[in-house]
């Protein structure tokens, strides 16, 4: 594990005191451990450029800690569940 992983874990521990009231919707960035984009790439199979684009467009919830973008598995699952075949360009769709 590198310095980035340690920074992510430290930030996760510092943020663990944040609590949601029942009226708030659950923020996927507060569910589970924060992971780096490198871990997100391995989990989703998407490229770094794709993930960065989804973050910029607000489709994938992530935050920047220093110079490192982080997200959670819950945020990735939420993004992946939001995708449907109609939103994927035809040339990138899996043919069955």
mmCIF file with all atom_site columns, C-alpha atoms in Angstrom:
data_model
loop_
_atom_site.group_PDB
_atom_site.id
_atom_site.type_symbol
_atom_site.label_atom_id
_atom_site.label_alt_id
_atom_site.label_comp_id
_atom_site.label_asym_id
_atom_site.label_entity_id
_atom_site.label_seq_id
_atom_site.pdbx_PDB_ins_code
_atom_site.Cartn_x
_atom_site.Cartn_y
_atom_site.Cartn_z
_atom_site.occupancy
_atom_site.B_iso_or_equiv
_atom_site.pdbx_formal_charge
_atom_site.auth_seq_id
_atom_site.auth_comp_id
_atom_site.auth_asym_id
_atom_site.auth_atom_id
_atom_site.pdbx_PDB_model_num
ATOM 1  C CA . UNK A 1 1  ? 0.000   0.000   0.000   1.00 0.00 ? 1  UNK A CA 1
ATOM 2  C CA . UNK A 1 2  ? 1.311   3.414   -0.902  1.00 0.00 ? 2  UNK A CA 1
ATOM 3  C CA . UNK A 1 3  ? 1.067   6.856   0.568   1.00 0.00 ? 3  UNK A CA 1
ATOM 4  C CA . UNK A 1 4  ? -2.212  7.446   -1.281  1.00 0.00 ? 4  UNK A CA 1
ATOM 5  C CA . UNK A 1 5  ? -3.888  4.484   0.403   1.00 0.00 ? 5  UNK A CA 1
ATOM 6  C CA . UNK A 1 6  ? -2.724  5.716   3.798   1.00 0.00 ? 6  UNK A CA 1
ATOM 7  C CA . UNK A 1 7  ? -4.031  9.230   3.044   1.00 0.00 ? 7  UNK A CA 1
ATOM 8  C CA . UNK A 1 8  ? -7.372  7.774   1.975   1.00 0.00 ? 8  UNK A CA 1
ATOM 9  C CA . UNK A 1 9  ? -7.649  5.667   5.139   1.00 0.00 ? 9  UNK A CA 1
ATOM 10 C CA . UNK A 1 10 ? -6.720  8.649   7.319   1.00 0.00 ? 10 UNK A CA 1
ATOM 11 C CA . UNK A 1 11 ? -9.379  10.760  5.636   1.00 0.00 ? 11 UNK A CA 1
ATOM 12 C CA . UNK A 1 12 ? -11.906 7.950   6.051   1.00 0.00 ? 12 UNK A CA 1
ATOM 13 C CA . UNK A 1 13 ? -11.203 7.748   9.763   1.00 0.00 ? 13 UNK A CA 1
ATOM 14 C CA . UNK A 1 14 ? -11.472 11.528  10.130  1.00 0.00 ? 14 UNK A CA 1
ATOM 15 C CA . UNK A 1 15 ? -14.812 11.567  8.317   1.00 0.00 ? 15 UNK A CA 1
ATOM 16 C CA . UNK A 1 16 ? -16.357 8.670   10.239  1.00 0.00 ? 16 UNK A CA 1
ATOM 17 C CA . UNK A 1 17 ? -17.817 11.105  12.798  1.00 0.00 ? 17 UNK A CA 1
ATOM 18 C CA . UNK A 1 18 ? -20.236 12.495  10.189  1.00 0.00 ? 18 UNK A CA 1
ATOM 19 C CA . UNK A 1 19 ? -23.740 11.240  10.846  1.00 0.00 ? 19 UNK A CA 1
ATOM 20 C CA . UNK A 1 20 ? -26.900 11.577  8.800   1.00 0.00 ? 20 UNK A CA 1
ATOM 21 C CA . UNK A 1 21 ? -30.287 12.426  10.186  1.00 0.00 ? 21 UNK A CA 1
ATOM 22 C CA . UNK A 1 22 ? -33.178 10.168  9.101   1.00 0.00 ? 22 UNK A CA 1
ATOM 23 C CA . UNK A 1 23 ? -34.516 12.954  6.868   1.00 0.00 ? 23 UNK A CA 1
ATOM 24 C CA . UNK A 1 24 ? -31.308 13.040  4.799   1.00 0.00 ? 24 UNK A CA 1
ATOM 25 C CA . UNK A 1 25 ? -30.867 10.760  1.827   1.00 0.00 ? 25 UNK A CA 1
ATOM 26 C CA . UNK A 1 26 ? -27.933 8.418   2.082   1.00 0.00 ? 26 UNK A CA 1
ATOM 27 C CA . UNK A 1 27 ? -24.842 9.865   0.453   1.00 0.00 ? 27 UNK A CA 1
ATOM 28 C CA . UNK A 1 28 ? -22.883 7.023   -1.173  1.00 0.00 ? 28 UNK A CA 1
ATOM 29 C CA . UNK A 1 29 ? -19.651 8.830   -0.303  1.00 0.00 ? 29 UNK A CA 1
ATOM 30 C CA . UNK A 1 30 ? -20.431 8.239   3.364   1.00 0.00 ? 30 UNK A CA 1
ATOM 31 C CA . UNK A 1 31 ? -21.157 4.524   2.959   1.00 0.00 ? 31 UNK A CA 1
ATOM 32 C CA . UNK A 1 32 ? -18.130 2.313   3.387   1.00 0.00 ? 32 UNK A CA 1
ATOM 33 C CA . UNK A 1 33 ? -14.449 2.986   2.991   1.00 0.00 ? 33 UNK A CA 1
ATOM 34 C CA . UNK A 1 34 ? -13.125 5.587   0.579   1.00 0.00 ? 34 UNK A CA 1
ATOM 35 C CA . UNK A 1 35 ? -11.185 4.063   -2.307  1.00 0.00 ? 35 UNK A CA 1
ATOM 36 C CA . UNK A 1 36 ? -8.805  5.567   -4.856  1.00 0.00 ? 36 UNK A CA 1
ATOM 37 C CA . UNK A 1 37 ? -9.616  5.769   -8.555  1.00 0.00 ? 37 UNK A CA 1
ATOM 38 C CA . UNK A 1 38 ? -7.049  3.009   -9.138  1.00 0.00 ? 38 UNK A CA 1
ATOM 39 C CA . UNK A 1 39 ? -9.187  0.706   -6.995  1.00 0.00 ? 39 UNK A CA 1
ATOM 40 C CA . UNK A 1 40 ? -12.325 1.970   -8.759  1.00 0.00 ? 40 UNK A CA 1
ATOM 41 C CA . UNK A 1 41 ? -10.766 1.113   -12.131 1.00 0.00 ? 41 UNK A CA 1
ATOM 42 C CA . UNK A 1 42 ? -10.081 -2.442  -10.974 1.00 0.00 ? 42 UNK A CA 1
ATOM 43 C CA . UNK A 1 43 ? -13.629 -2.779  -9.600  1.00 0.00 ? 43 UNK A CA 1
ATOM 44 C CA . UNK A 1 44 ? -15.496 -1.407  -12.630 1.00 0.00 ? 44 UNK A CA 1
ATOM 45 C CA . UNK A 1 45 ? -13.196 -2.242  -15.523 1.00 0.00 ? 45 UNK A CA 1
ATOM 46 C CA . UNK A 1 46 ? -13.586 1.343   -16.768 1.00 0.00 ? 46 UNK A CA 1
ATOM 47 C CA . UNK A 1 47 ? -10.667 3.565   -17.734 1.00 0.00 ? 47 UNK A CA 1
ATOM 48 C CA . UNK A 1 48 ? -9.333  6.438   -15.630 1.00 0.00 ? 48 UNK A CA 1
ATOM 49 C CA . UNK A 1 49 ? -10.423 8.901   -18.339 1.00 0.00 ? 49 UNK A CA 1
ATOM 50 C CA . UNK A 1 50 ? -13.974 7.520   -18.248 1.00 0.00 ? 50 UNK A CA 1
ATOM 51 C CA . UNK A 1 51 ? -14.192 7.750   -14.461 1.00 0.00 ? 51 UNK A CA 1
ATOM 52 C CA . UNK A 1 52 ? -12.757 11.287  -14.480 1.00 0.00 ? 52 UNK A CA 1
ATOM 53 C CA . UNK A 1 53 ? -15.347 12.287  -17.090 1.00 0.00 ? 53 UNK A CA 1
ATOM 54 C CA . UNK A 1 54 ? -18.219 10.823  -15.057 1.00 0.00 ? 54 UNK A CA 1
ATOM 55 C CA . UNK A 1 55 ? -16.951 12.690  -11.990 1.00 0.00 ? 55 UNK A CA 1
ATOM 56 C CA . UNK A 1 56 ? -16.701 15.997  -13.911 1.00 0.00 ? 56 UNK A CA 1
ATOM 57 C CA . UNK A 1 57 ? -20.228 15.560  -15.280 1.00 0.00 ? 57 UNK A CA 1
ATOM 58 C CA . UNK A 1 58 ? -21.597 14.647  -11.845 1.00 0.00 ? 58 UNK A CA 1
ATOM 59 C CA . UNK A 1 59 ? -22.611 11.132  -12.830 1.00 0.00 ? 59 UNK A CA 1
ATOM 60 C CA . UNK A 1 60 ? -20.179 9.486   -10.364 1.00 0.00 ? 60 UNK A CA 1
ATOM 61 C CA . UNK A 1 61 ? -19.984 10.838  -6.838  1.00 0.00 ? 61 UNK A CA 1
ATOM 62 C CA . UNK A 1 62 ? -16.402 11.405  -5.724  1.00 0.00 ? 62 UNK A CA 1
ATOM 63 C CA . UNK A 1 63 ? -14.365 13.971  -3.852  1.00 0.00 ? 63 UNK A CA 1
ATOM 64 C CA . UNK A 1 64 ? -10.849 15.231  -4.012  1.00 0.00 ? 64 UNK A CA 1
ATOM 65 C CA . UNK A 1 65 ? -8.618  14.810  -0.956  1.00 0.00 ? 65 UNK A CA 1
ATOM 66 C CA . UNK A 1 66 ? -5.514  16.838  -1.678  1.00 0.00 ? 66 UNK A CA 1
ATOM 67 C CA . UNK A 1 67 ? -4.541  15.740  -5.166  1.00 0.00 ? 67 UNK A CA 1
ATOM 68 C CA . UNK A 1 68 ? -6.255  12.335  -4.990  1.00 0.00 ? 68 UNK A CA 1
ATOM 69 C CA . UNK A 1 69 ? -9.812  11.626  -6.166  1.00 0.00 ? 69 UNK A CA 1
ATOM 70 C CA . UNK A 1 70 ? -11.665 9.137   -3.985  1.00 0.00 ? 70 UNK A CA 1
ATOM 71 C CA . UNK A 1 71 ? -15.043 7.429   -4.141  1.00 0.00 ? 71 UNK A CA 1
ATOM 72 C CA . UNK A 1 72 ? -16.725 4.423   -2.536  1.00 0.00 ? 72 UNK A CA 1
ATOM 73 C CA . UNK A 1 73 ? -17.974 1.061   -3.753  1.00 0.00 ? 73 UNK A CA 1
ATOM 74 C CA . UNK A 1 74 ? -21.501 2.292   -2.947  1.00 0.00 ? 74 UNK A CA 1
ATOM 75 C CA . UNK A 1 75 ? -21.043 5.306   -5.262  1.00 0.00 ? 75 UNK A CA 1
ATOM 76 C CA . UNK A 1 76 ? -19.659 3.047   -7.996  1.00 0.00 ? 76 UNK A CA 1
ATOM 77 C CA . UNK A 1 77 ? -22.565 0.623   -7.605  1.00 0.00 ? 77 UNK A CA 1
ATOM 78 C CA . UNK A 1 78 ? -25.029 3.527   -7.763  1.00 0.00 ? 78 UNK A CA 1
ATOM 79 C CA . UNK A 1 79 ? -23.419 4.816   -10.964 1.00 0.00 ? 79 UNK A CA 1
ATOM 80 C CA . UNK A 1 80 ? -23.275 1.367   -12.585 1.00 0.00 ? 80 UNK A CA 1
ATOM 81 C CA . UNK A 1 81 ? -26.942 0.720   -11.706 1.00 0.00 ? 81 UNK A CA 1
ATOM 82 C CA . UNK A 1 82 ? -27.913 4.039   -13.319 1.00 0.00 ? 82 UNK A CA 1
ATOM 83 C CA . UNK A 1 83 ? -26.515 2.997   -16.681 1.00 0.00 ? 83 UNK A CA 1
ATOM 84 C CA . UNK A 1 84 ? -28.881 1.515   -19.214 1.00 0.00 ? 84 UNK A CA 1
ATOM 85 C CA . UNK A 1 85 ? -28.359 0.363   -22.776 1.00 0.00 ? 85 UNK A CA 1
ATOM 86 C CA . UNK A 1 86 ? -29.952 3.516   -24.199 1.00 0.00 ? 86 UNK A CA 1
ATOM 87 C CA . UNK A 1 87 ? -27.371 5.769   -22.525 1.00 0.00 ? 87 UNK A CA 1
ATOM 88 C CA . UNK A 1 88 ? -24.420 3.781   -23.890 1.00 0.00 ? 88 UNK A CA 1
ATOM 89 C CA . UNK A 1 89 ? -23.407 4.711   -27.471 1.00 0.00 ? 89 UNK A CA 1
ATOM 90 C CA . UNK A 1 90 ? -24.245 1.888   -29.892 1.00 0.00 ? 90 UNK A CA 1
ATOM 91 C CA . UNK A 1 91 ? -20.614 1.303   -30.845 1.00 0.00 ? 91 UNK A CA 1
ATOM 92 C CA . UNK A 1 92 ? -19.783 0.461   -27.197 1.00 0.00 ? 92 UNK A CA 1
ATOM 93 C CA . UNK A 1 93 ? -22.733 -1.822  -26.448 1.00 0.00 ? 93 UNK A CA 1
ATOM 94 C CA . UNK A 1 94 ? -22.120 -5.522  -25.930 1.00 0.00 ? 94 UNK A CA 1
ATOM 95 C CA . UNK A 1 95 ? -23.620 -7.560  -28.742 1.00 0.00 ? 95 UNK A CA 1
ATOM 96 C CA . UNK A 1 96 ? -25.512 -10.636 -27.648 1.00 0.00 ? 96 UNK A CA 1
#
